[in-house]
Coordinates of N, CA and C in Angstrom, one line a residue:
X1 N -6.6 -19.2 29.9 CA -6.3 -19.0 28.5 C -7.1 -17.9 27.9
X2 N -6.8 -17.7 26.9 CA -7.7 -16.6 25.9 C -9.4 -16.9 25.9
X3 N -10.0 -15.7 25.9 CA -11.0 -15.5 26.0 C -12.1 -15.6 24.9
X4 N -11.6 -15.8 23.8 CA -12.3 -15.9 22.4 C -13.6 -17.2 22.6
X5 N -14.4 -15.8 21.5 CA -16.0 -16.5 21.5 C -16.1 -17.2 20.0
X6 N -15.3 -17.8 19.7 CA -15.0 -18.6 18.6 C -15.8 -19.6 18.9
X7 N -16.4 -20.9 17.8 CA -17.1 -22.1 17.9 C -16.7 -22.8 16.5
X8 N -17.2 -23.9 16.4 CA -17.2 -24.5 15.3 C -17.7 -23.7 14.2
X9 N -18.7 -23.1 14.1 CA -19.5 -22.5 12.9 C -18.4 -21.1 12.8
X10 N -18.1 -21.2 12.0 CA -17.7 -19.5 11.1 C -18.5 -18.3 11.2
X11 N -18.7 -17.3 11.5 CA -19.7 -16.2 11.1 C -20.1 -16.1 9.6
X12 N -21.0 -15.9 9.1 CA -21.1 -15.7 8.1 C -20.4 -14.5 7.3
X13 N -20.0 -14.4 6.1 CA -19.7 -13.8 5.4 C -18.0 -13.7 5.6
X14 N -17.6 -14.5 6.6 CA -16.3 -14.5 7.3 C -15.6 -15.6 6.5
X15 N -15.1 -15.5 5.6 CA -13.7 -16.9 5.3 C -12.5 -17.2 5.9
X16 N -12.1 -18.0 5.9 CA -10.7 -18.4 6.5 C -9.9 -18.0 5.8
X17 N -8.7 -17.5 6.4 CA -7.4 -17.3 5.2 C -6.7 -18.9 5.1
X18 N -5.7 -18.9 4.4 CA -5.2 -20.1 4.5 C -4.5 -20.3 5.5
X19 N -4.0 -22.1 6.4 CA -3.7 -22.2 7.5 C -4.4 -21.9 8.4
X20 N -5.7 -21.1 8.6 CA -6.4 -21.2 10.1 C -6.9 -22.6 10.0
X21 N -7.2 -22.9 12.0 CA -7.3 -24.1 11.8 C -8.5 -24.2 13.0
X22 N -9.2 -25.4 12.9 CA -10.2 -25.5 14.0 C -9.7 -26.2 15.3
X23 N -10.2 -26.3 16.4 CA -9.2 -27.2 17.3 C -9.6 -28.7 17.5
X24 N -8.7 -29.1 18.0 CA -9.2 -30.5 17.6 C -10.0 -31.2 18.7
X25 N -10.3 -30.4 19.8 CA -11.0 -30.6 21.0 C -12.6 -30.7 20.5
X26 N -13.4 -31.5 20.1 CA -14.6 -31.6 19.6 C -15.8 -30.5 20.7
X27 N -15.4 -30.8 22.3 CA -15.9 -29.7 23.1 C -15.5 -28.1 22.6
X28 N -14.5 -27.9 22.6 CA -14.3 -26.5 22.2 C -14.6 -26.0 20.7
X29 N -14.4 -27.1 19.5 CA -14.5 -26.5 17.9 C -14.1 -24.7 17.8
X30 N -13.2 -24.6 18.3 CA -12.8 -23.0 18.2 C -11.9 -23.0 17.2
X31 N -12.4 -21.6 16.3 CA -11.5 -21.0 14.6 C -10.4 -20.7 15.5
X32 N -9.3 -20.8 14.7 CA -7.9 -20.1 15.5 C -7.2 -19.5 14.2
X33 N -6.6 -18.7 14.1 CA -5.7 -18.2 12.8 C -4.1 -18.8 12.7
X34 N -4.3 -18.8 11.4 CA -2.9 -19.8 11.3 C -1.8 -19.3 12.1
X35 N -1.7 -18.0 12.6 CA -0.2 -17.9 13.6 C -0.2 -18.6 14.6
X36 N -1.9 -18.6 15.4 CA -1.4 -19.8 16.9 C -0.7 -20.8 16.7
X37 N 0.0 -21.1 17.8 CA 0.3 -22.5 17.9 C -0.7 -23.3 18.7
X38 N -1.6 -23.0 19.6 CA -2.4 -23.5 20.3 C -3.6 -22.4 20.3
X39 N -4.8 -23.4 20.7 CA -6.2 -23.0 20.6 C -6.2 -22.2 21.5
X40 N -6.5 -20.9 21.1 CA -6.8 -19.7 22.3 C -8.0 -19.6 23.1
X41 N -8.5 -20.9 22.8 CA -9.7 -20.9 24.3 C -9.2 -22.1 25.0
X42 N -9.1 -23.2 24.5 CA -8.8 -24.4 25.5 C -7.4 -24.6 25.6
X43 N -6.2 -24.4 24.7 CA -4.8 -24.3 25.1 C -4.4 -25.8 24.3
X44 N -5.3 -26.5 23.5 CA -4.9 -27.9 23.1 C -3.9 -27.1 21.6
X45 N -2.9 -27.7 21.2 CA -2.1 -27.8 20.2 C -2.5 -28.0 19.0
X46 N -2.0 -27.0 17.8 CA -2.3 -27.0 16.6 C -1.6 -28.2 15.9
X47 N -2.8 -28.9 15.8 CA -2.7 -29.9 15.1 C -1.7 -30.5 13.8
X48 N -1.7 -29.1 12.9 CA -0.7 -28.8 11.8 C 0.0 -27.6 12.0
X49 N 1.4 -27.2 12.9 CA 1.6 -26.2 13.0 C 2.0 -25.8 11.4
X50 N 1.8 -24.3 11.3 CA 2.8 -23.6 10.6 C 4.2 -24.1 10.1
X51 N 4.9 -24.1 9.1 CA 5.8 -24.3 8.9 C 6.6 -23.2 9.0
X52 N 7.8 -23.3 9.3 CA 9.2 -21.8 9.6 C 9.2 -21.2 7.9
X53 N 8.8 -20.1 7.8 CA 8.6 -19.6 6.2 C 10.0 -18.8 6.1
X54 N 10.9 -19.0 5.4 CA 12.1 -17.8 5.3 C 11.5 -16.3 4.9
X55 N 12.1 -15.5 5.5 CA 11.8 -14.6 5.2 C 12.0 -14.0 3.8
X56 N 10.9 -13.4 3.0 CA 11.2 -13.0 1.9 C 11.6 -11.6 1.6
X57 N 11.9 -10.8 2.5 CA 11.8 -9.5 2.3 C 13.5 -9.3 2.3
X58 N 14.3 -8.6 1.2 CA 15.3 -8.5 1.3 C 16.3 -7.7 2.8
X59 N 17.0 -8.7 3.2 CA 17.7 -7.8 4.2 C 17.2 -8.3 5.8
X60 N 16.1 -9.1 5.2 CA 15.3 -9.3 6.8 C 14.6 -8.6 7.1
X61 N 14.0 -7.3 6.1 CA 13.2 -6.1 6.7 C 12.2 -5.6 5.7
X62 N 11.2 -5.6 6.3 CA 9.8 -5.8 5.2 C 9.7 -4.2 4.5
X63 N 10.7 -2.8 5.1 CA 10.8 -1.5 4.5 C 11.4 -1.7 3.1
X64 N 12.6 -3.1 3.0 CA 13.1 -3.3 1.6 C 12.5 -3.5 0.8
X65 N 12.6 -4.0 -0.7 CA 12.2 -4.3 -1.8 C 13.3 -4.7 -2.4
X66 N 12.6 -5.7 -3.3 CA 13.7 -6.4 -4.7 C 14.5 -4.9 -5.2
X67 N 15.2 -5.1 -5.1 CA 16.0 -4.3 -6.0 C 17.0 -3.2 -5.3
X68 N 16.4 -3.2 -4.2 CA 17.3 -2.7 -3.4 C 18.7 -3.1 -2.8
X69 N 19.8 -2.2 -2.6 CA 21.3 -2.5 -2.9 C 21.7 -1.9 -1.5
X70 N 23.1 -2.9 -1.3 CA 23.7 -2.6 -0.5 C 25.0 -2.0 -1.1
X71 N 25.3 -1.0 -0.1 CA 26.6 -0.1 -0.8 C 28.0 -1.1 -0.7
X72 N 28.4 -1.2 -0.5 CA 29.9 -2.0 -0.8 C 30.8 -1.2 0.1
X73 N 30.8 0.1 0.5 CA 31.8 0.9 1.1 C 31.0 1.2 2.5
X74 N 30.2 1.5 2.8 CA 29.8 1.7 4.0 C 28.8 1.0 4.4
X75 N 28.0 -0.4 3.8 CA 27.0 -1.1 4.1 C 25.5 -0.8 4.1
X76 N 25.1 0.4 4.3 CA 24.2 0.8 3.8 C 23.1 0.5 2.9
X77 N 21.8 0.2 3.2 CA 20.8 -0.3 2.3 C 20.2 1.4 1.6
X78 N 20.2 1.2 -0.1 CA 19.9 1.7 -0.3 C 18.4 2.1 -1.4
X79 N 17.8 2.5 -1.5 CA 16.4 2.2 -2.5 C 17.1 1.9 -3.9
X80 N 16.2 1.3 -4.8 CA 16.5 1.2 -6.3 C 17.0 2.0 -7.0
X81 N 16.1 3.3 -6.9 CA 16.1 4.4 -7.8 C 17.4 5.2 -7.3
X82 N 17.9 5.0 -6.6 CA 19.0 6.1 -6.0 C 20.3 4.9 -7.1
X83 N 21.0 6.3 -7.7 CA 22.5 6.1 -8.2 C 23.6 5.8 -7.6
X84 N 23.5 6.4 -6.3 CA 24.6 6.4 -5.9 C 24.2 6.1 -4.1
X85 N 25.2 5.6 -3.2 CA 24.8 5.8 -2.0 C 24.5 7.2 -1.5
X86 N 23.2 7.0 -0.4 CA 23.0 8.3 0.1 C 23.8 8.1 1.5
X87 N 24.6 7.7 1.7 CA 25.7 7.9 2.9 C 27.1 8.4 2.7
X88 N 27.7 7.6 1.9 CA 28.6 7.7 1.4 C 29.2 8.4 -0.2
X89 N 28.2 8.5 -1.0 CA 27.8 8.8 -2.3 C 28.8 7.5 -3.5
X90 N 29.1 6.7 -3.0 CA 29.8 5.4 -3.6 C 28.9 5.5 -5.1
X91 N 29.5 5.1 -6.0 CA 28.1 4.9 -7.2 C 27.7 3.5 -6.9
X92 N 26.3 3.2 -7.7 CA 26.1 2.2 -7.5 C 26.5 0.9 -8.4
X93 N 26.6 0.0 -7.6 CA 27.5 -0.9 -8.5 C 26.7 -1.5 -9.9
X94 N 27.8 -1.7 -10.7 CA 27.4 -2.1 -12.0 C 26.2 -0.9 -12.9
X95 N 26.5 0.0 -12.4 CA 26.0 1.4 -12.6 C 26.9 2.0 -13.4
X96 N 26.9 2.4 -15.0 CA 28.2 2.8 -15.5 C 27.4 4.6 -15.1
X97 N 29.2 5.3 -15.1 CA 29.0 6.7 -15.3 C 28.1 7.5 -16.7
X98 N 27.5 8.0 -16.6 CA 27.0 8.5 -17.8 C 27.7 10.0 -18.4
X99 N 27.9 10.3 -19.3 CA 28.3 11.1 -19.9 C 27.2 12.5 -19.4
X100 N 27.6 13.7 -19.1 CA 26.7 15.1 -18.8 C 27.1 15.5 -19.8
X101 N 26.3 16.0 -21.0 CA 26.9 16.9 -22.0 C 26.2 18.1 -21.6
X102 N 25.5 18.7 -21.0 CA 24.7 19.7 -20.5 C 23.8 19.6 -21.8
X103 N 23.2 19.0 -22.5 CA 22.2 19.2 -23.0 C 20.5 19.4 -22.8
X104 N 20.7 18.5 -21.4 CA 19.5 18.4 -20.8 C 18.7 20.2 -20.3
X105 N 19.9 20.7 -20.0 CA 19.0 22.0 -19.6 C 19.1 22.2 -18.2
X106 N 20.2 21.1 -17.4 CA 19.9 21.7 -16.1 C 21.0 22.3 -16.0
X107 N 20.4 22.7 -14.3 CA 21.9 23.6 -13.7 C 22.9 23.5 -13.7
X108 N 24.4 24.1 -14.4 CA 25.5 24.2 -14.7 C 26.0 22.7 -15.3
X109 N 25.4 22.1 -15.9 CA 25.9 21.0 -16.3 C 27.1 21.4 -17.6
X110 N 28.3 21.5 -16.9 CA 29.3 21.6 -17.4 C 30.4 20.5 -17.2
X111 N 30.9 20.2 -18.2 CA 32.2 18.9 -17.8 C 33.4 19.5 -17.3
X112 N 33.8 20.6 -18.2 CA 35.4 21.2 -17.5 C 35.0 22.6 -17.1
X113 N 36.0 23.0 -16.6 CA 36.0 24.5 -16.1 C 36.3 25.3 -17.1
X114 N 36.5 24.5 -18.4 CA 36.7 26.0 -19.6 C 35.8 26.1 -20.3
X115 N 34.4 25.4 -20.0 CA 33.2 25.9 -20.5 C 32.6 27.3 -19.7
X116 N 33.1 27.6 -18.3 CA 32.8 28.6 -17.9 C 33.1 29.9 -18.4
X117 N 32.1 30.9 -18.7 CA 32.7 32.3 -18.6 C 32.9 32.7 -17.8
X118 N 34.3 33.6 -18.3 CA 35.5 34.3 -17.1 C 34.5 35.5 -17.1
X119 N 33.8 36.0 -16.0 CA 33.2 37.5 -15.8 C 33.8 38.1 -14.6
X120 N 34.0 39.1 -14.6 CA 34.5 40.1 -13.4 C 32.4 40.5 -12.6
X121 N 33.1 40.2 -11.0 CA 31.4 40.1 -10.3 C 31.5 41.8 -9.9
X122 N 32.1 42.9 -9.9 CA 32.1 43.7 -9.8 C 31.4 44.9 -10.9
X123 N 31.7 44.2 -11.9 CA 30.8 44.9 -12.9 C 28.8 44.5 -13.3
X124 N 29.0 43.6 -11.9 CA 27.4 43.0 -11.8 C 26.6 44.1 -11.7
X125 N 25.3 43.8 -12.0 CA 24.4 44.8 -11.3 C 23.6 43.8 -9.4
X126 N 23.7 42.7 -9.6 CA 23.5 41.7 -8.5 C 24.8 41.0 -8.2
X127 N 24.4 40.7 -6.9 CA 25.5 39.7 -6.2 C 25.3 38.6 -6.1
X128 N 26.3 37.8 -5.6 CA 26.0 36.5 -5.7 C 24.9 35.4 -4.8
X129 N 24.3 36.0 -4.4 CA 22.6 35.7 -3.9 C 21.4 36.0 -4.6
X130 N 22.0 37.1 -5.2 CA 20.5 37.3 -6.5 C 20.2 38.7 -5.8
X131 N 20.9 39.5 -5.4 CA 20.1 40.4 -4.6 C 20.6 42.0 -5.6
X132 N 20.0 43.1 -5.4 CA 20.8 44.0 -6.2 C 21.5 44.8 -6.0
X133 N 23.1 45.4 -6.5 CA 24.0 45.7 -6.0 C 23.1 47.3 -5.3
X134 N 24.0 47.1 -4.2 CA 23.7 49.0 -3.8 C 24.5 49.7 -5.1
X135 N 24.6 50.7 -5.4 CA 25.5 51.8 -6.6 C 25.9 52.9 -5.3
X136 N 27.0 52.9 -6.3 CA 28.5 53.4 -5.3 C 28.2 55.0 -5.9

């Protein structure tokens, strides 16, 4: 069996978490941590095993967190903060659409295409990379 230099006495400054248990073999008195099921020096049986704890982590997977969503269209676990799936781009449910009025100031936040100006790209001085036209 396991090789542990455990004894009755604790090390000092060492606490138990909860569930470690001592063994019940009065010869051996070895600390065990609550996952054994048996004493890792003498092999005698945890007296009070563990009980089967459900898993609390959503999904079965301890990378989840509360709040995290499954897509509905392609299954996908998705983080909280995301709107929409990042696989599929489904919105997220019970997520209403929000209105873009472009006020915010970002990039092209336009609703229809007749807020664009009509420009001719020939009378640019740059192209459409940002770069500057050669002159003819």
């Amino acid at each position: 069996r396991g090789m542990g230099r455990g004894g009755a006495r604790i090390p000092r400054g060492i606490k138990p978490d909860d569930g470690d248990w001592l063994c019940p073999d009065a010869a051996c008195g070895n600390w065990n941590f609550a996952r054994r099921l048996e004493c890792n020096r003498c092999g005698k049986a945890n007296p009070t095993p563990p009980a089967n704890k459900p898993k609390t982590a959503p999904y079965g997977n301890p990378r989840f967190k509360e709040g995290d969503w499954k897509c509905p269209m392609c299954g996908n676990i998705n983080w909280e903060r995301r709107k929409q799936c990042n696989m599929c781009q489904t919105p997220k449910p019970g997520v209403g659409v929000e209105k873009r009025d472009g006020i915010g100031g970002g990039f092209n936040e336009r609703q229809d295409s007749g807020d664009y100006k009509q420009r001719d790209s020939s009378d640019e001085e740059f192209d459409d990379m940002g770069r500057r036209k050669k002159k003819k």
